[in-house]
Coordinates of C-alpha atoms and ligand atoms in Angstrom, one line a residue:
M1 CA -36.1 55.7 16.4
K2 CA -34.7 54.5 19.8
K3 CA -35.2 50.9 18.9
T4 CA -33.3 51.4 15.6
I5 CA -30.1 52.6 17.5
T6 CA -30.3 50.0 20.1
L7 CA -30.4 47.6 17.1
V8 CA -27.7 49.7 15.4
S9 CA -25.5 49.5 18.5
I10 CA -26.1 46.0 18.9
L11 CA -24.7 45.4 15.5
I12 CA -21.7 47.6 16.1
F13 CA -21.3 45.7 19.5
S14 CA -21.3 42.3 17.8
V15 CA -19.1 43.3 14.7
S16 CA -16.3 44.5 17.0
H17 CA -16.8 41.7 19.2
Y18 CA -16.6 39.5 16.5
A19 CA -13.7 41.1 15.0
F20 CA -11.9 41.1 18.4
S21 CA -12.5 37.5 18.8
Q22 CA -11.4 36.9 15.3
D23 CA -8.0 39.0 16.0
E24 CA -7.8 37.1 19.3
S25 CA -7.9 33.6 17.6
D26 CA -5.5 34.4 14.8
S27 CA -2.8 35.6 17.0
K28 CA -3.4 32.4 19.1
L29 CA -3.3 30.5 15.7
L30 CA 0.1 32.3 14.7
K31 CA 1.4 31.8 17.9
Q32 CA 1.7 28.5 17.7
F33 CA 2.1 28.4 14.2
H34 CA 5.7 29.9 14.5
A35 CA 6.3 27.5 17.7
I36 CA 6.7 24.8 14.9
Q37 CA 10.3 24.7 14.3
S38 CA 12.4 21.9 12.6
E39 CA 15.0 22.3 15.2
E40 CA 12.5 20.4 17.8
M41 CA 11.2 18.4 14.7
M42 CA 14.9 16.9 14.0
T43 CA 15.5 16.2 17.8
W44 CA 12.2 14.2 17.9
M45 CA 13.5 12.6 14.4
Q46 CA 17.0 11.7 16.0
K47 CA 15.2 10.1 19.2
L48 CA 12.8 8.1 16.7
C49 CA 15.9 7.2 14.8
S50 CA 18.3 6.2 17.7
P51 CA 19.3 2.8 18.6
E52 CA 16.9 2.8 21.8
F53 CA 14.5 1.8 18.9
N54 CA 16.4 -0.4 16.8
G55 CA 14.1 0.7 13.6
R56 CA 10.9 0.2 15.2
L57 CA 9.7 -3.6 14.0
A58 CA 6.4 -3.8 15.0
G59 CA 6.1 -6.5 17.9
T60 CA 9.5 -6.0 19.0
P61 CA 10.1 -4.2 22.6
E62 CA 12.0 -1.5 20.9
F63 CA 8.6 -0.7 18.5
I64 CA 6.5 -0.7 22.0
A65 CA 9.2 1.6 23.6
S66 CA 8.8 4.1 20.4
A67 CA 5.2 3.6 20.9
E68 CA 5.4 4.5 24.4
W69 CA 7.7 7.8 23.7
V70 CA 5.1 9.1 21.5
A71 CA 2.2 8.4 24.0
G72 CA 4.4 10.2 26.4
K73 CA 4.5 13.4 24.3
L74 CA 1.1 13.3 23.4
K75 CA 0.2 13.2 27.3
E76 CA 2.7 16.0 28.0
W77 CA 0.8 18.1 25.6
G78 CA -2.7 17.1 27.2
I79 CA -4.0 15.2 24.4
K80 CA -6.4 12.7 25.7
P81 CA -5.8 9.1 25.3
G82 CA -8.0 7.2 22.6
G83 CA -6.8 3.6 23.1
D84 CA -7.8 0.5 25.0
N85 CA -9.3 0.8 28.4
G86 CA -8.1 4.7 28.6
T87 CA -4.6 4.0 27.3
Y88 CA -3.1 5.4 24.4
F89 CA -2.6 2.1 22.9
Q90 CA -4.7 -0.2 20.6
W91 CA -3.3 -3.7 20.7
F92 CA -3.4 -6.5 18.4
N93 CA -1.6 -9.7 17.9
F94 CA 1.3 -9.2 15.9
P95 CA 3.7 -12.3 15.6
Y96 CA 7.3 -11.0 14.4
T97 CA 10.8 -12.7 13.6
V98 CA 13.8 -11.3 14.6
V99 CA 16.9 -11.6 11.9
N100 CA 19.9 -12.2 14.1
D101 CA 22.4 -11.9 11.4
I102 CA 22.4 -11.3 7.7
G103 CA 23.1 -14.6 7.0
S104 CA 24.5 -15.3 3.5
L105 CA 23.8 -16.2 -0.5
T106 CA 26.1 -17.8 -2.3
L107 CA 26.3 -19.6 -5.9
N108 CA 27.8 -22.8 -6.3
L109 CA 29.5 -23.5 -9.4
I110 CA 30.0 -27.1 -9.8
Q111 CA 32.9 -27.7 -12.3
S112 CA 33.7 -30.8 -14.5
D113 CA 36.1 -32.3 -12.0
G114 CA 33.2 -31.9 -9.1
T115 CA 35.1 -29.2 -7.4
V116 CA 33.4 -26.1 -6.5
I117 CA 33.6 -22.7 -6.8
K118 CA 31.7 -20.5 -4.6
K119 CA 30.7 -17.2 -5.1
N120 CA 29.4 -14.8 -2.1
Y121 CA 27.0 -12.1 -2.7
T122 CA 27.1 -8.7 -0.5
Y123 CA 24.8 -7.5 1.8
P124 CA 22.7 -5.4 1.3
E125 CA 23.5 -4.6 -2.3
E126 CA 23.2 -8.0 -4.0
Y127 CA 20.9 -9.9 -1.5
Y128 CA 18.6 -9.1 1.6
P129 CA 18.0 -11.9 4.3
G130 CA 14.1 -12.5 4.4
M131 CA 12.6 -11.1 7.1
N132 CA 10.2 -13.7 8.0
S133 CA 12.6 -16.6 6.9
G134 CA 13.1 -19.9 8.5
S135 CA 16.0 -20.3 10.4
G136 CA 18.6 -22.6 8.9
E137 CA 20.5 -23.4 5.4
I138 CA 19.5 -24.9 2.1
T139 CA 21.6 -26.0 -0.7
A140 CA 20.0 -26.9 -3.8
E141 CA 19.2 -26.1 -7.5
V142 CA 17.3 -23.0 -8.4
V143 CA 14.2 -23.6 -10.0
F144 CA 12.5 -20.1 -11.9
V145 CA 8.8 -20.2 -11.2
G146 CA 7.4 -16.9 -12.6
Y147 CA 5.2 -15.3 -10.8
G148 CA 4.7 -18.1 -8.2
V149 CA 1.2 -18.3 -8.7
T150 CA -1.3 -21.5 -8.8
A151 CA -4.7 -19.9 -9.8
P152 CA -6.8 -22.9 -11.5
E153 CA -9.9 -20.8 -12.0
L154 CA -7.9 -18.4 -14.1
N155 CA -6.3 -21.4 -15.7
Y156 CA -2.6 -20.2 -15.0
D157 CA -0.5 -22.3 -12.4
D158 CA 3.5 -21.6 -12.5
Y159 CA 4.0 -24.8 -10.7
K160 CA 2.2 -27.2 -13.6
G161 CA 4.2 -29.7 -14.7
I162 CA 7.5 -28.9 -12.6
D163 CA 9.2 -30.4 -9.6
V164 CA 10.1 -28.1 -6.9
K165 CA 10.5 -30.6 -3.8
G166 CA 13.4 -29.7 -1.5
K167 CA 14.7 -27.2 -4.5
I168 CA 14.9 -23.5 -4.2
V169 CA 11.8 -21.4 -6.1
L170 CA 12.9 -18.1 -8.0
M171 CA 10.2 -15.8 -8.1
N172 CA 9.2 -12.5 -9.3
R173 CA 6.4 -9.8 -7.1
D174 CA 3.1 -9.5 -8.7
V175 CA 1.0 -11.1 -11.1
P176 CA 0.6 -11.5 -15.1
Y177 CA -1.9 -9.3 -15.1
T178 CA -0.2 -5.9 -14.9
D179 CA -3.2 -3.1 -14.9
P180 CA -4.7 -2.5 -11.3
G181 CA -6.8 0.3 -12.9
N182 CA -8.7 -2.6 -15.0
P183 CA -11.5 -4.7 -12.9
E184 CA -10.1 -7.7 -14.4
Y185 CA -7.2 -7.3 -12.2
K186 CA -9.5 -7.8 -8.9
K187 CA -9.5 -12.0 -10.0
W188 CA -5.7 -11.8 -9.7
V189 CA -5.4 -9.7 -6.4
K190 CA -5.5 -12.5 -3.9
Y191 CA -2.5 -13.6 -5.7
C192 CA -0.2 -10.8 -5.5
Y193 CA 0.2 -11.0 -1.8
H194 CA 3.9 -12.0 -0.5
Q195 CA 2.3 -14.1 1.7
Y196 CA 0.3 -16.2 -0.7
K197 CA 3.4 -16.6 -2.7
L198 CA 5.6 -18.0 0.2
E199 CA 2.7 -20.2 1.3
N200 CA 2.2 -21.6 -2.3
A201 CA 5.6 -22.0 -2.5
V202 CA 5.8 -24.1 0.8
K203 CA 2.5 -26.3 -0.7
H204 CA 4.7 -27.2 -3.7
G205 CA 7.2 -28.4 -1.3
A206 CA 9.9 -26.0 -2.1
A207 CA 12.8 -25.5 0.6
G208 CA 14.1 -22.2 -0.2
M209 CA 12.6 -19.0 -1.7
L210 CA 14.9 -16.5 -3.9
Y211 CA 12.3 -13.3 -4.1
I212 CA 13.3 -11.1 -7.0
D213 CA 12.5 -7.6 -5.1
G214 CA 15.5 -5.6 -5.3
A215 CA 16.9 -6.8 -2.2
L216 CA 14.8 -5.0 0.3
A217 CA 13.7 -5.4 4.0
N218 CA 10.4 -6.2 4.0
P219 CA 8.6 -8.1 6.9
N220 CA 5.8 -8.1 4.8
I221 CA 5.7 -12.0 3.9
S222 CA 4.3 -15.1 5.7
Y223 CA 6.3 -17.0 7.9
D224 CA 7.0 -20.9 7.7
P225 CA 9.9 -22.6 9.7
S226 CA 10.2 -25.1 6.6
I227 CA 11.4 -22.7 3.8
I228 CA 14.9 -20.4 3.8
V229 CA 13.8 -17.1 2.3
C230 CA 16.1 -14.3 0.9
G231 CA 15.4 -11.3 -1.5
I232 CA 17.9 -10.7 -4.4
G233 CA 19.0 -7.7 -6.4
P234 CA 20.0 -7.5 -10.0
Q235 CA 23.5 -9.5 -9.8
P236 CA 22.7 -12.8 -8.5
L237 CA 19.6 -12.7 -10.6
A238 CA 22.3 -12.2 -13.8
D239 CA 24.3 -15.1 -12.6
I240 CA 21.1 -17.5 -12.5
F241 CA 20.5 -16.5 -16.1
A242 CA 23.7 -16.5 -17.2
G243 CA 24.2 -18.7 -20.5
L244 CA 20.6 -19.3 -20.5
K245 CA 19.7 -16.9 -23.8
T246 CA 16.7 -15.3 -22.2
T247 CA 16.6 -13.2 -19.3
N248 CA 13.7 -12.8 -16.3
K249 CA 12.5 -9.5 -18.4
D250 CA 11.9 -11.4 -21.4
I251 CA 10.4 -14.0 -19.8
L252 CA 8.1 -11.8 -17.8
A253 CA 6.8 -9.8 -21.0
K254 CA 5.8 -13.3 -22.9
I255 CA 4.1 -14.1 -19.6
T256 CA 2.2 -11.0 -19.3
K257 CA 1.4 -11.3 -23.1
T258 CA 0.3 -14.8 -23.7
F259 CA -0.8 -15.7 -19.8
K260 CA 1.4 -18.7 -20.2
P261 CA 3.7 -19.9 -17.4
A262 CA 7.3 -20.1 -18.5
S263 CA 8.6 -22.3 -15.4
F264 CA 12.1 -23.8 -15.7
T265 CA 14.7 -25.4 -13.9
T266 CA 17.8 -23.1 -13.9
G267 CA 20.7 -25.3 -13.7
K268 CA 22.1 -23.2 -11.1
N269 CA 23.0 -24.3 -7.4
F270 CA 22.6 -21.8 -4.6
T271 CA 23.2 -22.0 -0.5
I272 CA 21.0 -19.6 1.3
R273 CA 21.7 -19.5 5.1
A274 CA 19.2 -17.8 7.4
N275 CA 19.4 -16.8 11.4
T276 CA 16.4 -16.1 12.8
T277 CA 14.0 -16.0 16.0
R278 CA 10.5 -16.2 15.3
H279 CA 8.3 -14.5 18.2
P280 CA 4.5 -16.1 17.7
E281 CA 3.2 -14.4 20.8
G282 CA 3.9 -10.9 19.7
K283 CA 1.8 -7.7 20.0
A284 CA 1.9 -4.4 18.6
C285 CA -0.2 -1.3 18.9
N286 CA -1.6 1.9 17.5
V287 CA -1.1 4.8 19.5
I288 CA -4.2 7.1 19.4
G289 CA -4.4 10.6 20.9
V290 CA -7.9 12.6 20.8
I291 CA -8.3 16.5 21.2
E292 CA -12.2 16.2 22.2
G293 CA -14.2 19.0 20.2
N294 CA -16.1 22.0 22.5
D295 CA -19.3 22.1 20.7
P296 CA -22.1 19.8 22.2
V297 CA -22.9 18.3 18.9
L298 CA -20.1 18.6 16.5
K299 CA -17.5 17.1 19.1
N300 CA -19.0 13.6 18.0
E301 CA -17.4 14.3 14.9
V302 CA -13.8 13.6 14.0
I303 CA -11.1 14.2 11.9
I304 CA -8.2 11.5 11.9
I305 CA -4.6 12.1 10.5
G306 CA -2.3 9.4 10.5
G307 CA 0.7 7.5 9.7
H308 CA 2.5 4.6 10.3
L309 CA 5.1 4.4 13.2
D310 CA 6.5 1.2 12.7
A311 CA 9.3 0.5 10.0
V312 CA 11.4 -2.6 8.9
G313 CA 13.8 -2.9 11.8
K314 CA 17.2 -4.6 11.8
A315 CA 18.6 -7.3 9.8
G316 CA 22.2 -7.0 9.8
K317 CA 22.2 -3.0 9.8
V318 CA 19.5 -1.1 11.2
V319 CA 17.2 0.6 8.7
N320 CA 15.8 3.6 10.5
G321 CA 13.0 4.7 8.8
A322 CA 13.6 8.2 9.0
L323 CA 11.7 9.1 5.5
D324 CA 9.4 5.8 5.9
N325 CA 7.7 6.9 8.3
G326 CA 9.5 8.7 11.1
S327 CA 8.8 12.1 8.6
G328 CA 5.0 11.5 8.9
V329 CA 5.1 10.6 12.3
I330 CA 6.9 13.8 13.2
D331 CA 4.7 15.8 11.0
I332 CA 1.9 15.0 12.6
M333 CA 3.2 15.5 16.4
G334 CA 4.3 19.1 15.1
A335 CA 0.8 19.7 14.2
A336 CA -0.6 17.7 17.3
K337 CA 1.4 19.8 19.8
A338 CA 0.6 23.0 17.9
M339 CA -3.3 22.4 18.0
A340 CA -2.9 21.1 21.8
L341 CA -1.4 24.3 22.8
S342 CA -3.1 27.1 20.7
G343 CA -5.7 27.2 23.3
I344 CA -8.3 28.1 20.1
G345 CA -10.6 25.4 21.1
L346 CA -11.9 23.0 18.7
K347 CA -15.6 22.0 17.7
R348 CA -15.2 19.2 16.2
S349 CA -12.7 16.1 17.8
V350 CA -9.5 15.4 15.9
M351 CA -7.5 12.2 16.5
F352 CA -3.9 11.6 15.9
L353 CA -3.6 8.0 14.9
F354 CA 0.2 6.5 14.8
I355 CA -0.4 3.3 13.2
G356 CA 1.4 0.2 13.9
G357 CA 2.2 -3.0 11.7
E358 CA 2.3 -1.1 8.3
E359 CA 5.2 -3.0 7.4
G360 CA 3.8 -6.3 8.2
G361 CA 0.8 -6.3 6.1
L362 CA -1.1 -3.1 7.2
V363 CA -2.2 -4.5 10.4
G364 CA -2.8 -1.4 12.5
S365 CA -5.0 0.3 10.1
T366 CA -7.2 -2.6 9.3
T367 CA -7.4 -3.1 13.0
Y368 CA -8.8 0.8 13.3
T369 CA -11.1 0.2 10.6
E370 CA -12.5 -2.9 12.5
R371 CA -12.4 -1.5 15.8
P372 CA -12.8 2.4 15.4
L373 CA -13.2 4.8 18.1
F374 CA -15.9 7.1 16.5
P375 CA -18.0 5.5 14.2
K376 CA -17.0 5.7 10.4
D377 CA -20.1 7.9 9.5
K378 CA -19.1 10.7 12.0
T379 CA -15.5 10.6 10.7
I380 CA -15.1 13.7 8.3
T381 CA -11.8 12.4 6.6
Y382 CA -9.1 10.2 7.5
I383 CA -5.8 11.6 6.2
N384 CA -2.7 9.6 5.7
L385 CA 1.2 10.9 5.6
D386 CA 3.9 8.2 4.3
M387 CA 7.2 9.7 3.2
V388 CA 6.3 13.1 3.4
G389 CA 9.7 14.7 4.2
N390 CA 11.8 14.9 1.3
G391 CA 11.1 17.8 -1.4
T392 CA 10.4 21.5 -2.0
G393 CA 6.6 21.4 -2.7
L394 CA 3.3 19.8 -0.9
S395 CA 0.7 17.9 -2.6
V396 CA -2.8 16.9 -1.2
S397 CA -5.2 14.5 -2.5
A398 CA -8.6 13.3 -1.9
G399 CA -11.4 11.7 -3.6
S400 CA -13.7 13.9 -6.1
P401 CA -17.0 13.6 -4.3
Y402 CA -15.4 15.4 -1.2
K403 CA -12.4 17.2 -2.9
D404 CA -13.8 20.3 -1.2
L405 CA -11.7 19.3 1.5
L406 CA -8.6 20.1 -0.3
N407 CA -9.6 23.9 0.2
Y408 CA -8.4 23.8 3.8
F409 CA -4.7 22.9 2.7
V410 CA -4.6 25.3 -0.1
Q411 CA -6.0 28.3 1.7
A412 CA -3.4 27.2 4.9
D413 CA -0.5 27.4 2.0
N414 CA -2.1 30.2 0.4
Q415 CA -2.4 32.4 3.2
Y416 CA 1.0 31.3 5.5
I417 CA 3.4 29.1 4.0
H418 CA 3.5 29.8 0.0
R419 CA 4.9 26.7 -1.3
T420 CA 3.7 25.1 -4.4
I421 CA 1.0 22.9 -3.9
Q422 CA -0.6 20.1 -5.8
T423 CA -3.9 18.8 -5.3
S424 CA -5.3 15.6 -6.9
A425 CA -8.9 14.4 -7.0
P426 CA -8.6 10.7 -7.5
V427 CA -11.6 9.3 -8.8
P428 CA -12.5 6.5 -6.3
G429 CA -13.4 2.6 -7.2
T430 CA -10.5 2.3 -9.9
F431 CA -8.2 0.9 -7.6
Y432 CA -8.1 -2.9 -8.0
G433 CA -4.6 -3.5 -6.8
R434 CA -3.4 -5.3 -3.2
P435 CA -4.0 -2.0 -1.0
R436 CA -0.2 -0.9 -0.2
S437 CA -0.8 1.9 2.1
D438 CA -3.0 2.6 5.2
G439 CA -4.6 5.4 3.4
V440 CA -5.9 2.5 0.8
V441 CA -7.3 0.5 3.8
F442 CA -9.3 3.4 4.9
S443 CA -10.5 4.2 1.6
M444 CA -11.5 0.6 0.9
A445 CA -13.6 0.9 4.4
G446 CA -15.4 3.5 3.2
Y447 CA -13.5 6.2 4.7
R448 CA -13.3 9.6 2.9
T449 CA -9.5 9.4 2.5
M450 CA -7.0 12.2 1.6
D451 CA -3.2 11.8 1.3
I452 CA -0.6 14.6 2.1
G453 CA 2.9 14.1 0.5
T454 CA 5.6 16.2 -0.9
T455 CA 7.1 16.9 -4.5
G456 CA 10.1 17.6 -5.7
S457 CA 12.5 14.8 -4.0
V458 CA 15.7 16.6 -3.5
K459 CA 17.6 13.7 -1.7
K460 CA 18.4 10.3 -2.1
V461 CA 15.5 7.9 -1.1
Y462 CA 16.9 4.8 0.9
Y463 CA 13.6 2.8 0.5
H464 CA 13.6 0.0 2.9
L465 CA 17.1 0.2 3.2
P466 CA 20.2 1.0 5.7
G467 CA 20.4 4.8 5.0
D468 CA 17.3 5.9 5.7
D469 CA 18.3 8.2 8.0
P470 CA 17.5 11.6 9.5
D471 CA 20.1 13.1 7.4
G472 CA 18.0 12.3 4.5
L473 CA 15.3 14.6 5.1
T474 CA 14.5 17.9 4.3
I475 CA 13.6 19.2 7.5
D476 CA 12.4 22.5 6.6
I477 CA 9.6 20.9 4.0
M478 CA 8.7 19.1 7.2
E479 CA 8.2 21.9 9.4
D480 CA 5.8 23.3 6.4
V481 CA 3.9 20.2 6.1
S482 CA 3.1 20.6 10.1
K483 CA 2.3 23.8 10.1
M484 CA -0.3 23.4 7.2
V485 CA -1.7 20.5 8.7
Y486 CA -2.3 22.5 12.2
V487 CA -3.8 25.5 10.1
A488 CA -6.1 23.4 7.9
L489 CA -7.0 21.2 10.6
T490 CA -8.0 23.6 13.0
N491 CA -10.2 25.5 10.7
M492 CA -11.6 22.2 9.5
A493 CA -12.5 21.5 12.9
N494 CA -13.9 24.9 13.5
D495 CA -16.1 25.4 10.2
I496 CA -19.8 24.9 10.9
E497 CA -20.6 25.1 7.2
L498 CA -18.8 21.8 6.7
R499 CA -21.0 18.9 6.5
L500 CA -20.5 15.1 6.8
Ligands
ZN1 ZN1 6.0 3.5 4.8

């Protein structure tokens, strides 16, 4: 009898003790939950988009200053450094190009009497200076080269039988094979890269390159001093095709159907001028902060949340990269601060990874997967945030074998936030295309990767264009993304049922 009483009292004691500590940790959780506030997030965003950081082009001193600023915040909150030699920074080589002015793009209409009528295009609507262009000026005839691809093993060559030496080549993005969901696409992947296309143009002796890409800022292309590059929008393209009785669209439709190149000399003469400075010595970095777990075993496991800190810099007008990807950075910072200050204690380790060099070819994420801080098999998941700051609803996706991880986010939303939340579980292994996000880099390296986004975009998006500013954000959704991440990651880090 006595024994029973003791047992019961122990049970009562432990239940009430459990209830007490549960309440205590709930109130700790909620205290920092409410401390995540859009006002503070907006001040961080203004800082990230200030002239001091000049569009955060990876490699530039201004990008490095932005990395130092983020590291300073992590330090202020007591988050430990996870970079090289006890610092917050994981460095890698990153040659870059500074575009000194907007350059120019001109159509030269040569009249029958030999005089020339010039048509100048407007920046940034009609053209965008090539962000890795050689410096100088080229005036030459424009030769259309389809996709700019030479693939002998696929029996396809856009340059076959056509002379582009000293000419300006005009080409499209991507490749003739258009279904990245089909395994056949794999054979074409190496030809989709902008880098490859520029190198192939140089190999064929082209002196200029017009890239049909909607005239966007894009540092993700190779550099070669011998070629002057410019991105173009619909107007110059229409002028090139004027009087030719066909359009770029029609030709592409034919090529993708027949896999037969349709290159030709357009008879149009253009001048491209570029003013750039190359920095081959450039270096960039990831910023890494870690909250170490407090469980002797589980602390060796890590949950990583990341997003790219770099943006596309300044070529003329600065592109501040508020949505792309100041939003992801600030969402993560909000959650990081709350997790660091909550006092709840995390059993597993949590890493905050601010990636550099995404816009220049996913270099920072590739670097991390090659030089990881925690072994891949001890990494619960990598969660990517890119352009998460414009909308009214939340979205989370994860690969189907680990779709259970979605529940932490759904629960956080159901319990505390109450936004609509869309979840999806993409089937892994069906992506054969060119990786276009840090998440895909992690996924292809074998990490269980998740993606957080927003739905129901409400503001105009200035993708890789001047105008990507803080006032184009819906800051209240950013506050809620931060809150969701904070709650979900805290629970994920402390869930002893969760298995690798
Ligand atoms: Zn981005």
